[in-house]
Coordinates of C-alpha atoms in Angstrom, one line a residue:
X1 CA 0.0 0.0 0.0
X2 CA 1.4 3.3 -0.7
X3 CA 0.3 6.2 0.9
X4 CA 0.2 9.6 -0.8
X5 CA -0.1 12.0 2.1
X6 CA 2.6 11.2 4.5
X7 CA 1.4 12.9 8.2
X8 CA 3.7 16.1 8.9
X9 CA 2.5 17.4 12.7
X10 CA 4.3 20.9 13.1
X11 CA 5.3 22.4 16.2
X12 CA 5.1 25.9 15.8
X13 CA 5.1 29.0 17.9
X14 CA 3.3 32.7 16.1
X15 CA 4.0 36.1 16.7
X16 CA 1.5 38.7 15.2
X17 CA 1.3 42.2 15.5
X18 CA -2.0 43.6 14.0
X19 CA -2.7 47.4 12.8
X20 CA 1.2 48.0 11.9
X21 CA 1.9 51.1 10.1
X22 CA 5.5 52.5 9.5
X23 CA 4.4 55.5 11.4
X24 CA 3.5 53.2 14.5
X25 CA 4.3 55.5 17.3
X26 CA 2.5 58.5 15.2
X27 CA -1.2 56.1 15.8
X28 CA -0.3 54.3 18.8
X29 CA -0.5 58.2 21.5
X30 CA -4.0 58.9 19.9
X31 CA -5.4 55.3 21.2
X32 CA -3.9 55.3 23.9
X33 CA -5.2 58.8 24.4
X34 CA -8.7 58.1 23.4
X35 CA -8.6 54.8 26.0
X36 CA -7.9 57.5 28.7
X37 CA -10.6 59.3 28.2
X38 CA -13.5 56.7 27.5
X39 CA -15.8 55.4 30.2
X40 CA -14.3 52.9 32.7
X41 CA -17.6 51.1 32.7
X42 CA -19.9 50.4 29.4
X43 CA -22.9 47.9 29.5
X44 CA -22.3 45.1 27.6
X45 CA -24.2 44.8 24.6
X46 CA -25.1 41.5 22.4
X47 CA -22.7 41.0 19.6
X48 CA -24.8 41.0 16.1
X49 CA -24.4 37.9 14.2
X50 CA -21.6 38.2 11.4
X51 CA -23.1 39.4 7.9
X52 CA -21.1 37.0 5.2
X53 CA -21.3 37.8 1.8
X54 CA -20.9 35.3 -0.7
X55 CA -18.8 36.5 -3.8
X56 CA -18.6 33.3 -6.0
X57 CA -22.0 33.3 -6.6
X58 CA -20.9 36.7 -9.0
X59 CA -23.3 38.7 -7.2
X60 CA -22.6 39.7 -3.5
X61 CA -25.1 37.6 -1.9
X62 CA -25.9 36.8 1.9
X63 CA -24.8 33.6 2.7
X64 CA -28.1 32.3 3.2
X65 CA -30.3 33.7 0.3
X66 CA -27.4 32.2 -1.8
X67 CA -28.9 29.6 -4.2
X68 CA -26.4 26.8 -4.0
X69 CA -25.0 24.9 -1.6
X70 CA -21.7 26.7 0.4
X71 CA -19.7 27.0 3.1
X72 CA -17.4 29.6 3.9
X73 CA -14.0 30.0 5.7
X74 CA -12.5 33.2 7.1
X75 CA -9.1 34.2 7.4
X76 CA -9.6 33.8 11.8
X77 CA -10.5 30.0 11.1
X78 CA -7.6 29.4 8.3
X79 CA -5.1 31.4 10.7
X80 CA -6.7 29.3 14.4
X81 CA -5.8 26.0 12.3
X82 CA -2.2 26.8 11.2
X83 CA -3.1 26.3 7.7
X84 CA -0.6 27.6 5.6
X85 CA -1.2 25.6 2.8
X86 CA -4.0 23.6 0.5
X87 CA -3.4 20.1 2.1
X88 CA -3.7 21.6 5.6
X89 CA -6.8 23.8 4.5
X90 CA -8.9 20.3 3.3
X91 CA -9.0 19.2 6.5
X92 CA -11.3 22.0 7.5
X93 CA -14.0 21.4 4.8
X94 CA -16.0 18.6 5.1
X95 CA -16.6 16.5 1.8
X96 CA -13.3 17.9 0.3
X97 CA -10.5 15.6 0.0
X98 CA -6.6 16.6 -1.2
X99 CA -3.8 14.2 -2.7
X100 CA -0.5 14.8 -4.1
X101 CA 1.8 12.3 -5.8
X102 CA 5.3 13.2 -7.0
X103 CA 5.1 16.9 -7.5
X104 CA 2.6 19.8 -6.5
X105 CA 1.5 19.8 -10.4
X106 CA -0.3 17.0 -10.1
X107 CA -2.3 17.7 -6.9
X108 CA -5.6 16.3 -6.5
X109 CA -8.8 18.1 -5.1
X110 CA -12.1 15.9 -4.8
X111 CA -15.5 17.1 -3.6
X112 CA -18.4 14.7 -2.6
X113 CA -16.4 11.6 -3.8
X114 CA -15.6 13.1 -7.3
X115 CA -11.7 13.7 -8.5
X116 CA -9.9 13.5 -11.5
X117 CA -7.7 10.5 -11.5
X118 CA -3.7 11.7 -13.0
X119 CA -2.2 14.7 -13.2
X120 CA -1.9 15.3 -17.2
X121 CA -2.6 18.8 -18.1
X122 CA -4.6 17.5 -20.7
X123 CA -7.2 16.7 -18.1
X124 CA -9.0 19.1 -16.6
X125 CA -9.5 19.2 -12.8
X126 CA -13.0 17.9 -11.0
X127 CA -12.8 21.0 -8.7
X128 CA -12.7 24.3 -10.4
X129 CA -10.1 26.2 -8.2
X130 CA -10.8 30.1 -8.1
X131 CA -8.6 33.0 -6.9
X132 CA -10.9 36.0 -6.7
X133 CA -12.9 34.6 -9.2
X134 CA -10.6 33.7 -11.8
X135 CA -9.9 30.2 -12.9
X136 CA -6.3 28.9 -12.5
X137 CA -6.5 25.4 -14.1
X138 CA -4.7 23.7 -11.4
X139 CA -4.1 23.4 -8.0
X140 CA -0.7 24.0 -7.7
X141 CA -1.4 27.6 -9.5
X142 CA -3.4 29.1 -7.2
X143 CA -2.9 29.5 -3.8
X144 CA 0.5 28.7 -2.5
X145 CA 0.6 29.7 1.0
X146 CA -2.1 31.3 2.6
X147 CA -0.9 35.0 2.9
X148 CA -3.3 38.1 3.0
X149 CA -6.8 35.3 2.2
X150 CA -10.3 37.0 3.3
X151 CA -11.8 33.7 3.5
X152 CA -12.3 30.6 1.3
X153 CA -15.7 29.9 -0.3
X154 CA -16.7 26.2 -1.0
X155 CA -19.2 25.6 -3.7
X156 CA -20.7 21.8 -3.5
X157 CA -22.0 20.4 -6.4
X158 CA -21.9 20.4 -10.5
X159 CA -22.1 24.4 -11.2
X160 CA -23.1 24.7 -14.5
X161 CA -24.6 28.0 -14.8
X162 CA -22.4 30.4 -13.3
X163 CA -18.9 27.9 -13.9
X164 CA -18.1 26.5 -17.1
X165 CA -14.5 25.5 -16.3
X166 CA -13.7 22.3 -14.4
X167 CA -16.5 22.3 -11.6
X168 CA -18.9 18.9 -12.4
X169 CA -17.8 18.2 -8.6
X170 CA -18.0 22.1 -7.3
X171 CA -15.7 25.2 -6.6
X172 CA -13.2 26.5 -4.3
X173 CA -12.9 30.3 -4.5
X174 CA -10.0 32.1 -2.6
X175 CA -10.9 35.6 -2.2
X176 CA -7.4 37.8 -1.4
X177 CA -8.0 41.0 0.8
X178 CA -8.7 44.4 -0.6
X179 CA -6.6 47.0 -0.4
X180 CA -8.2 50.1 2.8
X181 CA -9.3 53.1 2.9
X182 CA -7.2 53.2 6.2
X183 CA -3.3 53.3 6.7
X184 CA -2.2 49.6 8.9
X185 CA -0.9 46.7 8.2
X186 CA -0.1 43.1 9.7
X187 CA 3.0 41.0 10.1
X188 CA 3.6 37.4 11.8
X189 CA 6.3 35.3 12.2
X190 CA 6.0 31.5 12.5
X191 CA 8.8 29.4 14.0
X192 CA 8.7 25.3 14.9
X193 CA 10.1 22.2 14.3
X194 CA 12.6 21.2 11.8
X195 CA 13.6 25.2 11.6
X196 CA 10.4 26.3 10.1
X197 CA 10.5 29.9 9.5
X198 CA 7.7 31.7 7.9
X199 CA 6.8 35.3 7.9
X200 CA 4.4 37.3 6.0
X201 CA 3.4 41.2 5.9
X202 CA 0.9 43.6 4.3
X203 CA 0.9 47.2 4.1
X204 CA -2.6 48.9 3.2
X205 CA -4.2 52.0 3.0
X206 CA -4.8 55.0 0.6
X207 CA -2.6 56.5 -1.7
X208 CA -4.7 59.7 -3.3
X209 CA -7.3 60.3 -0.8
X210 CA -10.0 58.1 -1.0
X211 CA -9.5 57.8 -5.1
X212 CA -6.4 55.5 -5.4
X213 CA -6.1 52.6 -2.5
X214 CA -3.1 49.9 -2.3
X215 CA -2.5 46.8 -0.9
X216 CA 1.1 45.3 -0.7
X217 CA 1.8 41.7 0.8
X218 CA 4.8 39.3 0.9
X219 CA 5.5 36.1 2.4
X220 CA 8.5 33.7 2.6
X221 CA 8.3 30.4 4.6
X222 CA 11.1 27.8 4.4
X223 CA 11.5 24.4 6.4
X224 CA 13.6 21.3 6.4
X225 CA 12.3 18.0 4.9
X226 CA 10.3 16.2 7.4
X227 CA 11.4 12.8 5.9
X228 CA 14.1 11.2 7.0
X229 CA 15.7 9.8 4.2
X230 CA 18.6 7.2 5.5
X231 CA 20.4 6.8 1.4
X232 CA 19.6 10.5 0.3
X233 CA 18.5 14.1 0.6
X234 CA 15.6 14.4 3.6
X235 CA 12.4 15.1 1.6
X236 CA 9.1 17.1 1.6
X237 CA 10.8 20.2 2.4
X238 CA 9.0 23.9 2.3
X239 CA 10.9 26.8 0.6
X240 CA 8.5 29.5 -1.3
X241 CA 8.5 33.0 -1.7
X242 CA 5.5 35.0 -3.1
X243 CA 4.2 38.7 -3.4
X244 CA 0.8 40.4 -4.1
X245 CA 0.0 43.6 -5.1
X246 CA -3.2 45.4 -5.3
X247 CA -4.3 49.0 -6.9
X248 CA -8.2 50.1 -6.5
X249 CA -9.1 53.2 -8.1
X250 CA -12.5 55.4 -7.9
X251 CA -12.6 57.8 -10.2
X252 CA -16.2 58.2 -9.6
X253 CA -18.9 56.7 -7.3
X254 CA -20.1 54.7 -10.8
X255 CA -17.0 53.4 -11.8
X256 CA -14.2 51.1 -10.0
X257 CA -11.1 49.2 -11.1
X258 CA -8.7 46.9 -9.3
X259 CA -5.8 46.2 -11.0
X260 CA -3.7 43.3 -9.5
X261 CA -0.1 41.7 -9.5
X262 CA 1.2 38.2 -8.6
X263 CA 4.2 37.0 -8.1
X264 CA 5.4 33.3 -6.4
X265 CA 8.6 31.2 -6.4
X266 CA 8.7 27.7 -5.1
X267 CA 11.7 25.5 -4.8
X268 CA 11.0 21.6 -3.3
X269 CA 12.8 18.4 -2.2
X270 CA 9.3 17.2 -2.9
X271 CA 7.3 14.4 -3.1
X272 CA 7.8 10.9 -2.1
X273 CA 5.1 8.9 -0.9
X274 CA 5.6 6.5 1.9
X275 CA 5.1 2.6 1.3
X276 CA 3.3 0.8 4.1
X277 CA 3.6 -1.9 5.2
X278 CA 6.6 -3.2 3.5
X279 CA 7.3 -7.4 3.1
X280 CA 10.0 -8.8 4.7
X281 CA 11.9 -10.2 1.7
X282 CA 11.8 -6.5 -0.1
X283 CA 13.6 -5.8 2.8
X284 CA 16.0 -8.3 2.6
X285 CA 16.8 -7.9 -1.2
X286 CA 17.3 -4.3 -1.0
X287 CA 19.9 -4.4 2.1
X288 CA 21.6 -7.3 0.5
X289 CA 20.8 -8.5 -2.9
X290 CA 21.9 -11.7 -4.5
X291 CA 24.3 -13.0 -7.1
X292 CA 21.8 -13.3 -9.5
X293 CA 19.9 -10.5 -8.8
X294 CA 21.8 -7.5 -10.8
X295 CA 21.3 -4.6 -8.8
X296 CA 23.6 -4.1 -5.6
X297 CA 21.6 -3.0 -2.7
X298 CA 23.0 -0.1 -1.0
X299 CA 23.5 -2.0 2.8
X300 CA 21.2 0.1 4.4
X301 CA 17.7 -1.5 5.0
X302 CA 14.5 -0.5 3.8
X303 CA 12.5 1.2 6.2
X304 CA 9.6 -1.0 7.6
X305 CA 7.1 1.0 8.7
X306 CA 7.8 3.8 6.8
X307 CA 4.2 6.3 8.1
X308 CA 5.2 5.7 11.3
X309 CA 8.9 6.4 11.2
X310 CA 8.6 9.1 8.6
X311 CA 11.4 7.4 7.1
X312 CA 12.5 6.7 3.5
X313 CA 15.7 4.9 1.3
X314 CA 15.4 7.2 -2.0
X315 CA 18.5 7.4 -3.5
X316 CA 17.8 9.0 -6.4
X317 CA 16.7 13.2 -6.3
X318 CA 13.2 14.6 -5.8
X319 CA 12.6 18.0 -6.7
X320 CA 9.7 20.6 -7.5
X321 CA 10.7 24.0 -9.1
X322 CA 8.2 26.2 -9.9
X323 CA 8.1 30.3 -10.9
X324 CA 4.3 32.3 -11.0
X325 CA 3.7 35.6 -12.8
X326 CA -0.4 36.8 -12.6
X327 CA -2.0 39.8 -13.8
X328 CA -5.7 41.0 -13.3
X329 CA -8.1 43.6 -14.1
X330 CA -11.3 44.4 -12.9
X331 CA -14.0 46.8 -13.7
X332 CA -16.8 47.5 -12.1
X333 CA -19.8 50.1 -13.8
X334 CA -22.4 51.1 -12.6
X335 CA -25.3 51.8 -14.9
X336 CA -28.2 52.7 -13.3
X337 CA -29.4 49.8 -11.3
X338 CA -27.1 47.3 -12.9
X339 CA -23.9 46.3 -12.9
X340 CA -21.5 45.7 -15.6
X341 CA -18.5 44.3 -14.8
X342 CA -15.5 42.7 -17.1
X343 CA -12.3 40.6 -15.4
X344 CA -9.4 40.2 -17.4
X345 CA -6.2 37.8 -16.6
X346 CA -3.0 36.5 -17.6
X347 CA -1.1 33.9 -15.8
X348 CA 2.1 32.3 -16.1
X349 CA 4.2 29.2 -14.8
X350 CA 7.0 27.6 -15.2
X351 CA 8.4 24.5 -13.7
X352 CA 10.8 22.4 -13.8
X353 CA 11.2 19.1 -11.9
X354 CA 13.4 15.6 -11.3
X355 CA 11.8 12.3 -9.9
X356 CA 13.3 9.1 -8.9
X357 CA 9.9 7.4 -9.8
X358 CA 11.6 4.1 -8.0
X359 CA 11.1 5.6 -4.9
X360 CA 14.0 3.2 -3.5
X361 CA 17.4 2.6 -2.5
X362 CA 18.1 1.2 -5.8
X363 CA 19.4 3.3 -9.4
X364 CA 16.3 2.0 -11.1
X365 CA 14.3 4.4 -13.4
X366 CA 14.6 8.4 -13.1
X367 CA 13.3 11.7 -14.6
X368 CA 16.0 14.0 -14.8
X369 CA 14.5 16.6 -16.0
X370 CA 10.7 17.6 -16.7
X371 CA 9.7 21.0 -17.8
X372 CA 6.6 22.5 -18.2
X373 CA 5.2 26.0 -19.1
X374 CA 1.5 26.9 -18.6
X375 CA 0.0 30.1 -19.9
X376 CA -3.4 31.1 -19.2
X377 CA -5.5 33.9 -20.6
X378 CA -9.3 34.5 -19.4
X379 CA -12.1 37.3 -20.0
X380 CA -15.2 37.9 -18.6
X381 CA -18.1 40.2 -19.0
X382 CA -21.1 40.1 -16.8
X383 CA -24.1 42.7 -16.3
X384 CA -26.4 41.7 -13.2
X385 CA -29.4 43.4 -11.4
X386 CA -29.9 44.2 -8.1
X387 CA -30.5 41.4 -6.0
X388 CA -33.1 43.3 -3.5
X389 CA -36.2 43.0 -6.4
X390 CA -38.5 40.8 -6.9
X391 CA -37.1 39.7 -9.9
X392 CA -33.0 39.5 -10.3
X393 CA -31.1 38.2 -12.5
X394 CA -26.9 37.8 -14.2
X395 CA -26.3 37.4 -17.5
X396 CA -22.5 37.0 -19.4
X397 CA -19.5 35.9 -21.7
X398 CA -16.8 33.9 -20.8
X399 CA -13.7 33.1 -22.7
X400 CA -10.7 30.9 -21.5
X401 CA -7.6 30.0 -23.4
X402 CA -4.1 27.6 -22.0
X403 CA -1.2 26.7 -23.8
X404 CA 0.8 23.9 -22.0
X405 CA 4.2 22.6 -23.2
X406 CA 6.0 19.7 -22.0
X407 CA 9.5 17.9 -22.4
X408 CA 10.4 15.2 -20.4
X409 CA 12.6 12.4 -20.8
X410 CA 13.1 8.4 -18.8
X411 CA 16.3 7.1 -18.0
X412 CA 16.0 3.3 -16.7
X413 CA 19.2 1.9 -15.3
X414 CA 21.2 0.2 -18.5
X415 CA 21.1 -3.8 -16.9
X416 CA 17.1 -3.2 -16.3
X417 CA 17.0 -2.5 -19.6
X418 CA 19.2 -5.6 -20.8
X419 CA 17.5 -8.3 -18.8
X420 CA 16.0 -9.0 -22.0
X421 CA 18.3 -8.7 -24.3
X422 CA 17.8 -5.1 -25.1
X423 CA 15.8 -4.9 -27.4
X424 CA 12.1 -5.0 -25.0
X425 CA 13.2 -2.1 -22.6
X426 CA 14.1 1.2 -23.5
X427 CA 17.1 3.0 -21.4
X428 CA 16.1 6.3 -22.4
X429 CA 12.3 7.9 -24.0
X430 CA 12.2 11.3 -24.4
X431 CA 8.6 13.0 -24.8
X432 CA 7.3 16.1 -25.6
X433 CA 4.0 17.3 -25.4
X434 CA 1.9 21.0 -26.8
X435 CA -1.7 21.6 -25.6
X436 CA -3.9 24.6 -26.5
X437 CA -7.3 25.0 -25.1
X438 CA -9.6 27.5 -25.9
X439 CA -13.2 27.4 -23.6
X440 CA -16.0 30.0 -24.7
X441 CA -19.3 30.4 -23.0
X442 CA -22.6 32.6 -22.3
X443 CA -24.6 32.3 -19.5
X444 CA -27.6 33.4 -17.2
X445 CA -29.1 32.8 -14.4
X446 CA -32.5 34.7 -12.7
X447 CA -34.1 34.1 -9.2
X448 CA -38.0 35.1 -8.6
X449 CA -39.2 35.8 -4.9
X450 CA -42.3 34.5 -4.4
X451 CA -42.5 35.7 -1.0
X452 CA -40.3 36.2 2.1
X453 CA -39.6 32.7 2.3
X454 CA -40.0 31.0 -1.0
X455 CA -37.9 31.5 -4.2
X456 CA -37.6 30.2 -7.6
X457 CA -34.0 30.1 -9.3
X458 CA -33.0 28.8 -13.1
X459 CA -30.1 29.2 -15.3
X460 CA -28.6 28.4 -18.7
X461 CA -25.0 27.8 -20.1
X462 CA -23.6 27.2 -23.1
X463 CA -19.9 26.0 -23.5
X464 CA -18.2 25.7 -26.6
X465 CA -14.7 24.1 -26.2
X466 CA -11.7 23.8 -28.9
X467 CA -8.9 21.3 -27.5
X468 CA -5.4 20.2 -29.3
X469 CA -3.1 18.6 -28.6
X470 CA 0.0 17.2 -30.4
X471 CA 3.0 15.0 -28.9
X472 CA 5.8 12.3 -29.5
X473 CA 7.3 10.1 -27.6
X474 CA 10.6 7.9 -28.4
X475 CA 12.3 4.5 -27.2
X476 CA 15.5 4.7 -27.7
X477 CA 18.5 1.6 -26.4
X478 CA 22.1 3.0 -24.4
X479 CA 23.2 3.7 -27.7
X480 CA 21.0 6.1 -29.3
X481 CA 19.1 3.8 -32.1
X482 CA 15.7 3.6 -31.7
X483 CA 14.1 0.5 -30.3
X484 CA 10.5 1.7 -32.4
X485 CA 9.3 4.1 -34.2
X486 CA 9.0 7.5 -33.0
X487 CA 4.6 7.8 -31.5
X488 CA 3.0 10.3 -32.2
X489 CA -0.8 11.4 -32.0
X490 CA -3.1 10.4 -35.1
X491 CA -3.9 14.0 -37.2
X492 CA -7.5 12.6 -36.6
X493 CA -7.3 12.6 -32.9
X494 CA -5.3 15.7 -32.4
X495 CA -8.4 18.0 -32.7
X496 CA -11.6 18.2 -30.4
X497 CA -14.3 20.9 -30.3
X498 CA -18.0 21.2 -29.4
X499 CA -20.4 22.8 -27.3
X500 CA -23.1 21.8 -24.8
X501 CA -25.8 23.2 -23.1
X502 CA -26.4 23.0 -19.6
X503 CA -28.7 24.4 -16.7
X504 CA -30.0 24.3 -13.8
X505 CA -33.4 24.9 -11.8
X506 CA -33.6 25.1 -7.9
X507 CA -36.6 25.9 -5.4
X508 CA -35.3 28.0 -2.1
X509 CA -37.5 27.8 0.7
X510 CA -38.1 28.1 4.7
X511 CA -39.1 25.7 6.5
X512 CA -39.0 27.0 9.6
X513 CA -35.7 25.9 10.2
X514 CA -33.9 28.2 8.0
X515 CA -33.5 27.5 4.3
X516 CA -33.2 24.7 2.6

C-alpha cells in the first residue's frame, strides 16, 4: 500500500502584530489617548451575528439567500488551524479531499467523492479552483501559501450556470483581501520544528485620498524536509517566496477598477510517498541482494514502517521547481441599477522538476528533467441586477484560453534495460508534449421571490470548447538507435471541439428551520 499523504505534525510558535503602520508610534499616542478618556464602565451589549457575503456566486449575496449549496472559511478559522497551505486547508472542509503524488503539479482536489484521477494537463480538474474569481487550471497555481486570504468559499455540487471551467464536482474560490481606505498593516512570524520559518506582511491603506487605494503583501516560509531519508537528501521540504499587489481606483462613485499583481517562487525536495507496510523479503533484497539478482543493494535496510517512522531509502533526487507571474483587471460600472463588470487575466508558470519514480534505494528508473510552461489567458463580462427585487437576475460571456508545453525524458538503469536482451526495454524515451485550449461560453441565471420565504432560481449555459493537442514520444537503447518508431498522436485525434448546453433549476424555501 502506498500512501500519498505522508502525516507532517508541526510544532510551531506565532508572533502577530495587528494594525502596523510605519508611522506606529504617530497612531499608537492617539489610542492610547482616546482609552484614557473613555468610560471605565460600558454595558455590555449583544454582539450582532456576522453578515457574510458570498462572492462566487458573482453577485454579492448573503450567505443564506445564496442559491447553491456553500460553506465559507474566514481568514480567523484558516489562521486558528495553522493552515498555511492547500493540504492543511482540506482538512477544515468537510466533503473535500486533497492528494498529491510526486510533485505539487499533479495535486488532486475531490468534492463529494468526485476527483480526476492523473495529473496530465490534458485533463481538466474535477474541482474548479478560483482566486478572486478567476480560474487557475490547477491546484498548484493558485494558492501557494495562505498569505493576506479574506476567507475561502466552497461551492458543493456540479455548477453549470455560473462555472463553465472544471466544476462537475464544485468550486473553491480564494478571495485575497482588498486594499483600505485606512493606513495599517499586519505581520507574523511562524517558528517550529525542523527550523520552520515563515513570515508574512501587508501594508494597506490610501494612496490619493479616497481615489487611489493599495495593498502590498509578501510572504516567505522555508523548512527542512520532514522525511528522514537514510540513502539521500531528507524530503518534503518547504521553501517559497511570493508577493501580491493590489491598486483600486475610484474615479467616480459609478465606476471602479482593481488592477492586481502576482508573483510566487517555489523551490522543493518534494514528493515521495511512503510505502506501508513493507514485506519482509523486499527488505531483505534491497539491504543485501543476491548474485543473480543484478542490482547491488545499497546496505542500508529499507524502512519497515515507513508512516510511522517518517522514514524513507530514496536514492535518487526529488525536486519541484516552480516560478508564477499573474495579472488581473477588474472593472466594475455602474449603470443605473445594474452592474456591468468585465475581469481580465493572464497567468504564467513555469516549472521544472526531477523524480526518482523508483522511490528506493536502488538506481532504477529516473526523470531527470521535466519541464513545463502553462499560460493562461481568461475574459469575462457580466451585467447583473440588483439582487433586493423581486425579480433578479446575471447574464455573461466567458472566454478561457491555455497553452501547456512539456518535455520530459526516462532514463532506466542500463542492466534493467538488458534483462532482455535489449531490445524490450528502453534505457532512455524522451517525450514532448503542446496543448492549447480554448473554452468559450454565455450564460444566465435569474431568481423570482415568491414571497419572504419561498424562491424560484434557473439558469442556462452554453460552453463551446476547442482542445489540441499534439505529442511524440521515443524508445530509444544505451546507444541512441531507436528500439521503435517514433509515437506520435493520429492527425484525426489531435483535434476536439463542441459545445453543450447545460442548466440548472432550484426551489429556495423556509421551512422554519432556516433555508433549505
Amino acid at each position: 500500500m502506498i500512501s500519498q499523504q505522508p502525516v507532517y505534525r508541526p510544532m510551531a510558535f506565532r508572533a502577530s502584530l495587528l494594525s502596523l503602520s510605519v508611522a506606529l508610534g504617530v497612531f499608537a499616542f492617539p489610542a492610547l489617548a482616546q482609552a484614557q478618556s473613555a468610560p471605565t464602565q460600558r454595558a455590555p451589549q449583544a454582539e450582532e451575528p456576522e453578515l457574510v457575503i458570498v462572492t462566487a456566486t458573482k453577485r454579492g449575496q448573503t450567505i443564506l439567500n445564496a442559491p447553491v449549496s456553500v460553506s465559507v472559511i474566514d481568514s480567523a478559522l484558516i489562521e486558528g488551524a495553522g493552515a498555511t497551505n492547500f493540504s492543511e486547508l482540506a482538512t477544515l472542509i468537510p466533503s473535500v479531499v486533497f492528494s498529491q503524488q510526486q510533485s505539487p503539479v499533479q495535486s488532486n482536489v475531490g468534492m463529494r467523492g468526485v476527483t480526476t484521477a492523473g495529473g496530465s494537463a490534458a485533463l481538466e480538474p474535477s474541482v474548479g479552483i478560483y482566486v478572486d474569481g478567476i480560474f487557475t487550471d490547477r491546484t498548484a497555481f493558485g494558492i501557494g501559501d495562505f498569505n493576506d486570504i479574506e476567507r475561502v468559499e466552497v461551492l458543493r455540487g456540479p455548477q453549470s450556470t455560473l462555472f463553465g471551467n472544471s466544476s462537475p464536482a464544485g468550486v473553491i474560490n480564494f478571495v485575497t483581501k482588498a486594499p483600505s481606505s485606512e493606513f495599517g498593516g499586519e505581520v507574523s512570524a511562524t517558528f517550529g520544528n525542523f527550523n520552520r520559518q515563515q513570515f508574512s506582511g501587508t501594508i494597506t491603506g490610501p494612496l490619493i485620498g479616497d481615489t487611489l487605494l493599495g495593498r502590498l503583501s509578501v510572504f516567505s516560509h522555508k523548512r527542512d524536509g520532514y522525511l528522514n531519508n537514510v540513502v539521500g537528501v531528507d524530503s518534503n521540504d518547504q521553501n517559497s517566496q511570493g508577493a501580491r499587489g493590489k491598486l483600486e481606483w475610484r474615479p467616480s462613485e459609478d465606476l471602479t477598477a482593481t488592477f492586481g499583481l502576482e508573483w510566487g517562487r517555489t523551490r522543493q525536495n518534494c514528493c515521495v510517498p511512503l510505502f506501508d507496510p513493507v514485506p519482509q523479503a523486499l527488505i531483505d533484497r534491497f539491504a543485501t541482494a543476491s548474485l543473480t539478482f543484478p542490482f547491488r543493494g545499497t546496505g542500508a535496510p529499507f524502512p519497515l514502517n515507513q508512516i510511522e517512522t517518517q522514514t524513507i531509502a530514496t536514492d535518487g533526487r526529488n525536486t519541484y521547481d516552480q516560478d508564477l507571474w499573474a495579472g488581473s483587471l477588474e472593472l466594475r460600472w455602474r449603470i443605473g441599477d445594474l452592474e456591468l463588470t468585465s475581469t481580465t487575466a493572464y497567468r504564467q508558470i513555469d516549472q521544472f522538476s526531477i523524480a526518482d519514480i523508483d522511490f528506493t534505494a536502488l538506481d532504477l528508473i529516473l526523470f531527470p528533467g521535466v519541464t513545463r510552461e502553462n499560460e493562461q489567458q481568461s475574459q469575462e463580462v457580466r451585467i447583473a441586477s440588483p439582487t433586493d427585487g423581486r425579480f433578479s437576475w446575471l447574464a455573461g460571456a466567458y472566454y478561457f484560453r491555455k497553452q501547456v508545453t512539456e518535455d520530459s525524458v526516462s532514463l532506466i538503469n542500463p542492466q534493467v534495460a538488458a534483462l532482455l536482451g535489449g531490445g524490450v526495454i528502453a534505457q532512455r524515451s524522451p517525450s514532448f508534449s503542446d496543448i492549447d485550449n480554448v473554452n468559450m461560453a454565455v450564460f444566465g441565471e435569474g431568481t423570482l421571490t415568491l414571497n419572504e420565504n419561498w424562491s424560484v432560481t434557473g439558469g442556462l449555459r452554453y460552453n463551446f470548447d476547442d482542445k489540441s493537442i499534439t505529442a511524440r514520444a521515443e524508445r530509444l537503447r544505451a546507444n541512441g538507435t531507436a528500439l521503435s518508431p517514433i509515437q506520435t498522436i493520429p492527425a484525426a485525434f489531435q483535434n476536439r471541439d463542441g459545445g453543450e448546453l447545460s442548466g440548472r433549476f432550484l426551489v429556495q424555501g423556509d421551512l422554519g428551520g432556516g433555508r433549505t
